[in-house]
Amino acid sequence: MQPNLPRAFPSLAFTNLAAQSAEQVSLAAAPLVAVLAFDAGPGEIGLLAAVQTLLFLLLALPLGVLADRMPRRRLMLGGEALRLLSLLLMLAGLLSSQLSIAWLAILGFFGAVGTVVSSVAAPGLVASLVPRNYLAYANARLELARSVAFATGPALAGSLVSWAGASAAFVLAAILSSVSISLLLRVAASTATARAAHGHPLREITDGAVFVWRNTP
């Protein structure tokens, strides 16, 4: 039987779907744009990919500590807003022919920071909304959305770049990010409180790194 989840959860679930889709579309579109618009080589493509993906490794633990000390909804909104701003600046640069491979990497960096912020804050927000005995079901819903985004996002980006030009994929990613923000605003701020901070942030980051290291297959 489907559990009776809080009314705010569907908004959060669709927020996650839109945010994950925006991330995957933009991640797939950036190297395509680099090749088609700037004739980028393998080294530049590798650098662009590293800028957009290594931040998860570098920032996840520090931002996780921050998420324990700030309202998660506010943190997610900030992350989504940062990603939307980076996408809009990419789009403006493309349309005005002012975008370069360097600016694509810089804006991709800030967009990736927004993605990491949002991704780190989301699990804590789910835990604050959903009763403990329903957490497994709620997290399964979020993982399903993530899987759908991973499967469809790159294909959508490639098709749009092929059919409508480089800017079309960034338009779609910006729309999806805007939808994510709009849905997240429906989640009541009072339900998204952070726990009281315990311990020194550096100690918590170290403990988290040790835990990840010991539990890595």
PDB file of C-alpha atoms in Angstrom:
ATOM      1  CA  MET A   1       0.000   0.000   0.000  1.00  0.00           C
ATOM      2  CA  GLN A   2       1.295   3.455  -0.894  1.00  0.00           C
ATOM      3  CA  PRO A   3       2.140   5.414   2.267  1.00  0.00           C
ATOM      4  CA  ASN A   4       0.376   8.670   3.017  1.00  0.00           C
ATOM      5  CA  LEU A   5       3.265  11.096   2.543  1.00  0.00           C
ATOM      6  CA  PRO A   6       3.081  14.773   3.594  1.00  0.00           C
ATOM      7  CA  ARG A   7       1.439  17.145   1.122  1.00  0.00           C
ATOM      8  CA  ALA A   8       4.733  18.955   0.577  1.00  0.00           C
ATOM      9  CA  PHE A   9       6.519  15.814  -0.626  1.00  0.00           C
ATOM     10  CA  PRO A  10       5.143  15.723  -4.215  1.00  0.00           C
ATOM     11  CA  SER A  11       6.444  19.257  -4.765  1.00  0.00           C
ATOM     12  CA  LEU A  12       9.845  18.186  -3.467  1.00  0.00           C
ATOM     13  CA  ALA A  13       9.824  15.037  -5.613  1.00  0.00           C
ATOM     14  CA  PHE A  14       9.078  16.984  -8.794  1.00  0.00           C
ATOM     15  CA  THR A  15      11.617  19.608  -7.722  1.00  0.00           C
ATOM     16  CA  ASN A  16      14.194  16.835  -7.640  1.00  0.00           C
ATOM     17  CA  LEU A  17      13.132  15.525 -11.061  1.00  0.00           C
ATOM     18  CA  ALA A  18      13.350  18.978 -12.652  1.00  0.00           C
ATOM     19  CA  ALA A  19      16.677  19.762 -10.962  1.00  0.00           C
ATOM     20  CA  GLN A  20      18.269  16.443 -11.907  1.00  0.00           C
ATOM     21  CA  SER A  21      17.027  16.827 -15.487  1.00  0.00           C
ATOM     22  CA  ALA A  22      18.427  20.359 -15.718  1.00  0.00           C
ATOM     23  CA  GLU A  23      21.774  19.076 -14.450  1.00  0.00           C
ATOM     24  CA  GLN A  24      21.951  16.215 -16.943  1.00  0.00           C
ATOM     25  CA  VAL A  25      20.872  18.344 -19.910  1.00  0.00           C
ATOM     26  CA  SER A  26      23.455  21.023 -19.127  1.00  0.00           C
ATOM     27  CA  LEU A  27      26.229  18.482 -18.461  1.00  0.00           C
ATOM     28  CA  ALA A  28      25.594  16.834 -21.815  1.00  0.00           C
ATOM     29  CA  ALA A  29      25.155  20.109 -23.706  1.00  0.00           C
ATOM     30  CA  ALA A  30      28.372  21.798 -22.550  1.00  0.00           C
ATOM     31  CA  PRO A  31      30.865  19.504 -24.349  1.00  0.00           C
ATOM     32  CA  LEU A  32      28.672  19.448 -27.463  1.00  0.00           C
ATOM     33  CA  VAL A  33      28.652  23.232 -27.532  1.00  0.00           C
ATOM     34  CA  ALA A  34      32.409  23.293 -26.929  1.00  0.00           C
ATOM     35  CA  VAL A  35      33.025  21.059 -29.947  1.00  0.00           C
ATOM     36  CA  LEU A  36      30.476  22.580 -32.316  1.00  0.00           C
ATOM     37  CA  ALA A  37      30.912  26.250 -31.426  1.00  0.00           C
ATOM     38  CA  PHE A  38      34.575  26.418 -30.398  1.00  0.00           C
ATOM     39  CA  ASP A  39      36.153  23.404 -32.122  1.00  0.00           C
ATOM     40  CA  ALA A  40      37.404  22.197 -28.731  1.00  0.00           C
ATOM     41  CA  GLY A  41      39.920  19.371 -28.598  1.00  0.00           C
ATOM     42  CA  PRO A  42      40.097  16.364 -26.237  1.00  0.00           C
ATOM     43  CA  GLY A  43      42.089  18.292 -23.616  1.00  0.00           C
ATOM     44  CA  GLU A  44      39.581  21.124 -23.459  1.00  0.00           C
ATOM     45  CA  ILE A  45      36.668  18.688 -23.317  1.00  0.00           C
ATOM     46  CA  GLY A  46      38.353  16.812 -20.478  1.00  0.00           C
ATOM     47  CA  LEU A  47      38.974  20.033 -18.567  1.00  0.00           C
ATOM     48  CA  LEU A  48      35.364  21.096 -19.051  1.00  0.00           C
ATOM     49  CA  ALA A  49      34.110  17.735 -17.781  1.00  0.00           C
ATOM     50  CA  ALA A  50      36.449  17.868 -14.782  1.00  0.00           C
ATOM     51  CA  VAL A  51      35.293  21.356 -13.819  1.00  0.00           C
ATOM     52  CA  GLN A  52      31.671  20.221 -13.849  1.00  0.00           C
ATOM     53  CA  THR A  53      32.068  16.895 -12.048  1.00  0.00           C
ATOM     54  CA  LEU A  54      35.036  17.008  -9.645  1.00  0.00           C
ATOM     55  CA  LEU A  55      33.212  19.516  -7.446  1.00  0.00           C
ATOM     56  CA  PHE A  56      31.027  16.711  -6.124  1.00  0.00           C
ATOM     57  CA  LEU A  57      34.143  15.067  -4.695  1.00  0.00           C
ATOM     58  CA  LEU A  58      35.656  18.297  -3.388  1.00  0.00           C
ATOM     59  CA  LEU A  59      32.613  20.101  -1.982  1.00  0.00           C
ATOM     60  CA  ALA A  60      30.125  17.424  -0.919  1.00  0.00           C
ATOM     61  CA  LEU A  61      31.473  17.010   2.624  1.00  0.00           C
ATOM     62  CA  PRO A  62      31.967  20.732   3.450  1.00  0.00           C
ATOM     63  CA  LEU A  63      28.551  21.568   2.035  1.00  0.00           C
ATOM     64  CA  GLY A  64      27.039  18.675   3.962  1.00  0.00           C
ATOM     65  CA  VAL A  65      28.307  20.262   7.169  1.00  0.00           C
ATOM     66  CA  LEU A  66      26.815  23.575   6.036  1.00  0.00           C
ATOM     67  CA  ALA A  67      23.489  21.857   5.324  1.00  0.00           C
ATOM     68  CA  ASP A  68      23.409  20.725   8.957  1.00  0.00           C
ATOM     69  CA  ARG A  69      23.625  24.349  10.062  1.00  0.00           C
ATOM     70  CA  MET A  70      21.272  26.115   7.635  1.00  0.00           C
ATOM     71  CA  PRO A  71      17.640  25.672   6.595  1.00  0.00           C
ATOM     72  CA  ARG A  72      17.800  23.058   3.812  1.00  0.00           C
ATOM     73  CA  ARG A  73      15.082  24.673   1.720  1.00  0.00           C
ATOM     74  CA  ARG A  74      16.962  27.978   1.675  1.00  0.00           C
ATOM     75  CA  LEU A  75      20.172  26.179   0.754  1.00  0.00           C
ATOM     76  CA  MET A  76      18.468  24.309  -2.087  1.00  0.00           C
ATOM     77  CA  LEU A  77      16.917  27.515  -3.383  1.00  0.00           C
ATOM     78  CA  GLY A  78      20.328  29.177  -3.364  1.00  0.00           C
ATOM     79  CA  GLY A  79      21.876  26.275  -5.253  1.00  0.00           C
ATOM     80  CA  GLU A  80      19.136  26.184  -7.872  1.00  0.00           C
ATOM     81  CA  ALA A  81      19.275  29.964  -8.297  1.00  0.00           C
ATOM     82  CA  LEU A  82      23.043  29.811  -8.842  1.00  0.00           C
ATOM     83  CA  ARG A  83      22.650  27.111 -11.471  1.00  0.00           C
ATOM     84  CA  LEU A  84      19.857  29.027 -13.213  1.00  0.00           C
ATOM     85  CA  LEU A  85      21.992  32.177 -13.291  1.00  0.00           C
ATOM     86  CA  SER A  86      24.917  30.298 -14.825  1.00  0.00           C
ATOM     87  CA  LEU A  87      22.642  28.775 -17.480  1.00  0.00           C
ATOM     88  CA  LEU A  88      21.137  32.140 -18.370  1.00  0.00           C
ATOM     89  CA  LEU A  89      24.606  33.675 -18.684  1.00  0.00           C
ATOM     90  CA  MET A  90      25.705  30.800 -20.938  1.00  0.00           C
ATOM     91  CA  LEU A  91      22.634  31.309 -23.079  1.00  0.00           C
ATOM     92  CA  ALA A  92      23.183  35.062 -23.274  1.00  0.00           C
ATOM     93  CA  GLY A  93      26.812  34.512 -24.237  1.00  0.00           C
ATOM     94  CA  LEU A  94      25.874  32.099 -26.987  1.00  0.00           C
ATOM     95  CA  LEU A  95      23.185  34.336 -28.437  1.00  0.00           C
ATOM     96  CA  SER A  96      25.482  37.371 -28.388  1.00  0.00           C
ATOM     97  CA  SER A  97      28.492  35.406 -29.691  1.00  0.00           C
ATOM     98  CA  GLN A  98      30.460  36.484 -26.609  1.00  0.00           C
ATOM     99  CA  LEU A  99      30.819  33.035 -25.044  1.00  0.00           C
ATOM    100  CA  SER A 100      34.248  31.389 -25.157  1.00  0.00           C
ATOM    101  CA  ILE A 101      35.513  27.997 -24.029  1.00  0.00           C
ATOM    102  CA  ALA A 102      37.007  29.675 -20.950  1.00  0.00           C
ATOM    103  CA  TRP A 103      33.720  31.329 -20.021  1.00  0.00           C
ATOM    104  CA  LEU A 104      31.881  28.074 -20.683  1.00  0.00           C
ATOM    105  CA  ALA A 105      34.162  26.385 -18.138  1.00  0.00           C
ATOM    106  CA  ILE A 106      33.836  29.209 -15.588  1.00  0.00           C
ATOM    107  CA  LEU A 107      30.050  29.335 -15.817  1.00  0.00           C
ATOM    108  CA  GLY A 108      29.930  25.534 -15.774  1.00  0.00           C
ATOM    109  CA  PHE A 109      31.949  25.652 -12.552  1.00  0.00           C
ATOM    110  CA  PHE A 110      29.431  27.935 -10.833  1.00  0.00           C
ATOM    111  CA  GLY A 111      26.532  25.895 -12.172  1.00  0.00           C
ATOM    112  CA  ALA A 112      28.155  22.758 -10.744  1.00  0.00           C
ATOM    113  CA  VAL A 113      28.559  24.467  -7.364  1.00  0.00           C
ATOM    114  CA  GLY A 114      24.824  25.153  -7.386  1.00  0.00           C
ATOM    115  CA  THR A 115      24.138  21.527  -8.283  1.00  0.00           C
ATOM    116  CA  VAL A 116      26.284  20.221  -5.421  1.00  0.00           C
ATOM    117  CA  VAL A 117      24.619  22.589  -2.944  1.00  0.00           C
ATOM    118  CA  SER A 118      21.159  21.455  -3.998  1.00  0.00           C
ATOM    119  CA  SER A 119      22.084  17.760  -4.076  1.00  0.00           C
ATOM    120  CA  VAL A 120      23.622  17.843  -0.598  1.00  0.00           C
ATOM    121  CA  ALA A 121      20.697  19.698   0.985  1.00  0.00           C
ATOM    122  CA  ALA A 122      17.966  17.536  -0.570  1.00  0.00           C
ATOM    123  CA  PRO A 123      18.316  14.390   1.619  1.00  0.00           C
ATOM    124  CA  GLY A 124      18.131  16.442   4.800  1.00  0.00           C
ATOM    125  CA  LEU A 125      15.047  18.234   3.527  1.00  0.00           C
ATOM    126  CA  VAL A 126      13.393  14.898   2.741  1.00  0.00           C
ATOM    127  CA  ALA A 127      14.168  13.662   6.255  1.00  0.00           C
ATOM    128  CA  SER A 128      12.587  16.791   7.753  1.00  0.00           C
ATOM    129  CA  LEU A 129       9.399  16.322   5.708  1.00  0.00           C
ATOM    130  CA  VAL A 130       8.804  12.571   5.774  1.00  0.00           C
ATOM    131  CA  PRO A 131       8.220  10.375   8.855  1.00  0.00           C
ATOM    132  CA  ARG A 132      11.085   7.985   9.542  1.00  0.00           C
ATOM    133  CA  ASN A 133       9.093   4.844   8.682  1.00  0.00           C
ATOM    134  CA  TYR A 134       8.352   6.258   5.189  1.00  0.00           C
ATOM    135  CA  LEU A 135      11.875   7.455   4.397  1.00  0.00           C
ATOM    136  CA  ALA A 136      12.792   4.379   2.354  1.00  0.00           C
ATOM    137  CA  TYR A 137       9.764   4.862   0.107  1.00  0.00           C
ATOM    138  CA  ALA A 138      10.385   8.604  -0.255  1.00  0.00           C
ATOM    139  CA  ASN A 139      14.058   8.130  -1.104  1.00  0.00           C
ATOM    140  CA  ALA A 140      13.130   5.458  -3.638  1.00  0.00           C
ATOM    141  CA  ARG A 141      10.883   7.998  -5.363  1.00  0.00           C
ATOM    142  CA  LEU A 142      13.756  10.472  -5.519  1.00  0.00           C
ATOM    143  CA  GLU A 143      16.162   7.849  -6.869  1.00  0.00           C
ATOM    144  CA  LEU A 144      13.644   6.910  -9.543  1.00  0.00           C
ATOM    145  CA  ALA A 145      13.502  10.549 -10.627  1.00  0.00           C
ATOM    146  CA  ARG A 146      17.301  10.666 -10.698  1.00  0.00           C
ATOM    147  CA  SER A 147      17.435   7.545 -12.861  1.00  0.00           C
ATOM    148  CA  VAL A 148      14.899   9.006 -15.290  1.00  0.00           C
ATOM    149  CA  ALA A 149      16.937  12.214 -15.530  1.00  0.00           C
ATOM    150  CA  PHE A 150      20.186  10.295 -16.105  1.00  0.00           C
ATOM    151  CA  ALA A 151      18.547   8.228 -18.842  1.00  0.00           C
ATOM    152  CA  THR A 152      16.743  11.006 -20.702  1.00  0.00           C
ATOM    153  CA  GLY A 153      18.776  14.169 -20.063  1.00  0.00           C
ATOM    154  CA  PRO A 154      21.773  13.462 -22.329  1.00  0.00           C
ATOM    155  CA  ALA A 155      19.523  12.213 -25.130  1.00  0.00           C
ATOM    156  CA  LEU A 156      17.391  15.352 -24.916  1.00  0.00           C
ATOM    157  CA  ALA A 157      20.459  17.584 -24.938  1.00  0.00           C
ATOM    158  CA  GLY A 158      21.975  15.835 -27.947  1.00  0.00           C
ATOM    159  CA  SER A 159      18.722  15.921 -29.890  1.00  0.00           C
ATOM    160  CA  LEU A 160      18.119  19.599 -29.177  1.00  0.00           C
ATOM    161  CA  VAL A 161      21.651  20.607 -30.153  1.00  0.00           C
ATOM    162  CA  SER A 162      21.323  18.594 -33.359  1.00  0.00           C
ATOM    163  CA  TRP A 163      17.864  19.863 -34.316  1.00  0.00           C
ATOM    164  CA  ALA A 164      17.723  23.412 -32.995  1.00  0.00           C
ATOM    165  CA  GLY A 165      21.281  24.552 -32.335  1.00  0.00           C
ATOM    166  CA  ALA A 166      23.542  24.876 -29.335  1.00  0.00           C
ATOM    167  CA  SER A 167      21.398  27.330 -27.391  1.00  0.00           C
ATOM    168  CA  ALA A 168      18.286  25.121 -27.347  1.00  0.00           C
ATOM    169  CA  ALA A 169      19.673  22.701 -24.766  1.00  0.00           C
ATOM    170  CA  PHE A 170      20.569  25.557 -22.414  1.00  0.00           C
ATOM    171  CA  VAL A 171      17.062  26.981 -22.867  1.00  0.00           C
ATOM    172  CA  LEU A 172      15.578  23.647 -21.785  1.00  0.00           C
ATOM    173  CA  ALA A 173      17.965  23.358 -18.825  1.00  0.00           C
ATOM    174  CA  ALA A 174      17.086  26.898 -17.702  1.00  0.00           C
ATOM    175  CA  ILE A 175      13.364  26.148 -17.961  1.00  0.00           C
ATOM    176  CA  LEU A 176      13.782  22.970 -15.906  1.00  0.00           C
ATOM    177  CA  SER A 177      15.802  24.820 -13.283  1.00  0.00           C
ATOM    178  CA  SER A 178      13.118  27.530 -13.109  1.00  0.00           C
ATOM    179  CA  VAL A 179      10.451  24.853 -12.631  1.00  0.00           C
ATOM    180  CA  SER A 180      12.539  23.347  -9.835  1.00  0.00           C
ATOM    181  CA  ILE A 181      12.717  26.699  -8.033  1.00  0.00           C
ATOM    182  CA  SER A 182       9.001  27.311  -8.499  1.00  0.00           C
ATOM    183  CA  LEU A 183       8.101  23.917  -7.025  1.00  0.00           C
ATOM    184  CA  LEU A 184      10.547  24.282  -4.155  1.00  0.00           C
ATOM    185  CA  LEU A 185       8.894  27.563  -3.168  1.00  0.00           C
ATOM    186  CA  ARG A 186       5.746  25.540  -2.441  1.00  0.00           C
ATOM    187  CA  VAL A 187       7.522  23.641   0.318  1.00  0.00           C
ATOM    188  CA  ALA A 188       6.765  25.445   3.570  1.00  0.00           C
ATOM    189  CA  ALA A 189       9.862  27.044   5.062  1.00  0.00           C
ATOM    190  CA  SER A 190       8.855  25.946   8.566  1.00  0.00           C
ATOM    191  CA  THR A 191       9.246  22.283   7.602  1.00  0.00           C
ATOM    192  CA  ALA A 192      12.804  22.717   6.392  1.00  0.00           C
ATOM    193  CA  THR A 193      14.715  23.501   9.546  1.00  0.00           C
ATOM    194  CA  ALA A 194      18.258  22.336  10.118  1.00  0.00           C
ATOM    195  CA  ARG A 195      19.410  20.474  13.200  1.00  0.00           C
ATOM    196  CA  ALA A 196      21.436  22.199  15.861  1.00  0.00           C
ATOM    197  CA  ALA A 197      25.121  22.180  15.032  1.00  0.00           C
ATOM    198  CA  HIS A 198      27.277  19.786  17.049  1.00  0.00           C
ATOM    199  CA  GLY A 199      31.042  19.668  17.018  1.00  0.00           C
ATOM    200  CA  HIS A 200      33.615  21.565  15.034  1.00  0.00           C
ATOM    201  CA  PRO A 201      32.986  21.740  11.252  1.00  0.00           C
ATOM    202  CA  LEU A 202      36.521  20.562  10.415  1.00  0.00           C
ATOM    203  CA  ARG A 203      36.126  17.557  12.718  1.00  0.00           C
ATOM    204  CA  GLU A 204      32.820  16.667  11.067  1.00  0.00           C
ATOM    205  CA  ILE A 205      34.385  16.914   7.594  1.00  0.00           C
ATOM    206  CA  THR A 206      37.253  14.662   8.718  1.00  0.00           C
ATOM    207  CA  ASP A 207      34.851  12.125  10.215  1.00  0.00           C
ATOM    208  CA  GLY A 208      32.830  12.135   7.007  1.00  0.00           C
ATOM    209  CA  ALA A 209      35.923  11.608   4.869  1.00  0.00           C
ATOM    210  CA  VAL A 210      37.049   8.699   7.064  1.00  0.00           C
ATOM    211  CA  PHE A 211      33.590   7.122   6.847  1.00  0.00           C
ATOM    212  CA  VAL A 212      33.532   7.402   3.048  1.00  0.00           C
ATOM    213  CA  TRP A 213      37.072   5.998   2.771  1.00  0.00           C
ATOM    214  CA  ARG A 214      36.293   3.001   4.985  1.00  0.00           C
ATOM    215  CA  ASN A 215      33.039   2.223   3.184  1.00  0.00           C
ATOM    216  CA  THR A 216      34.291   2.581  -0.386  1.00  0.00           C
ATOM    217  CA  PRO A 217      34.227  -0.803  -2.168  1.00  0.00           C
TER     218      PRO A 217
END
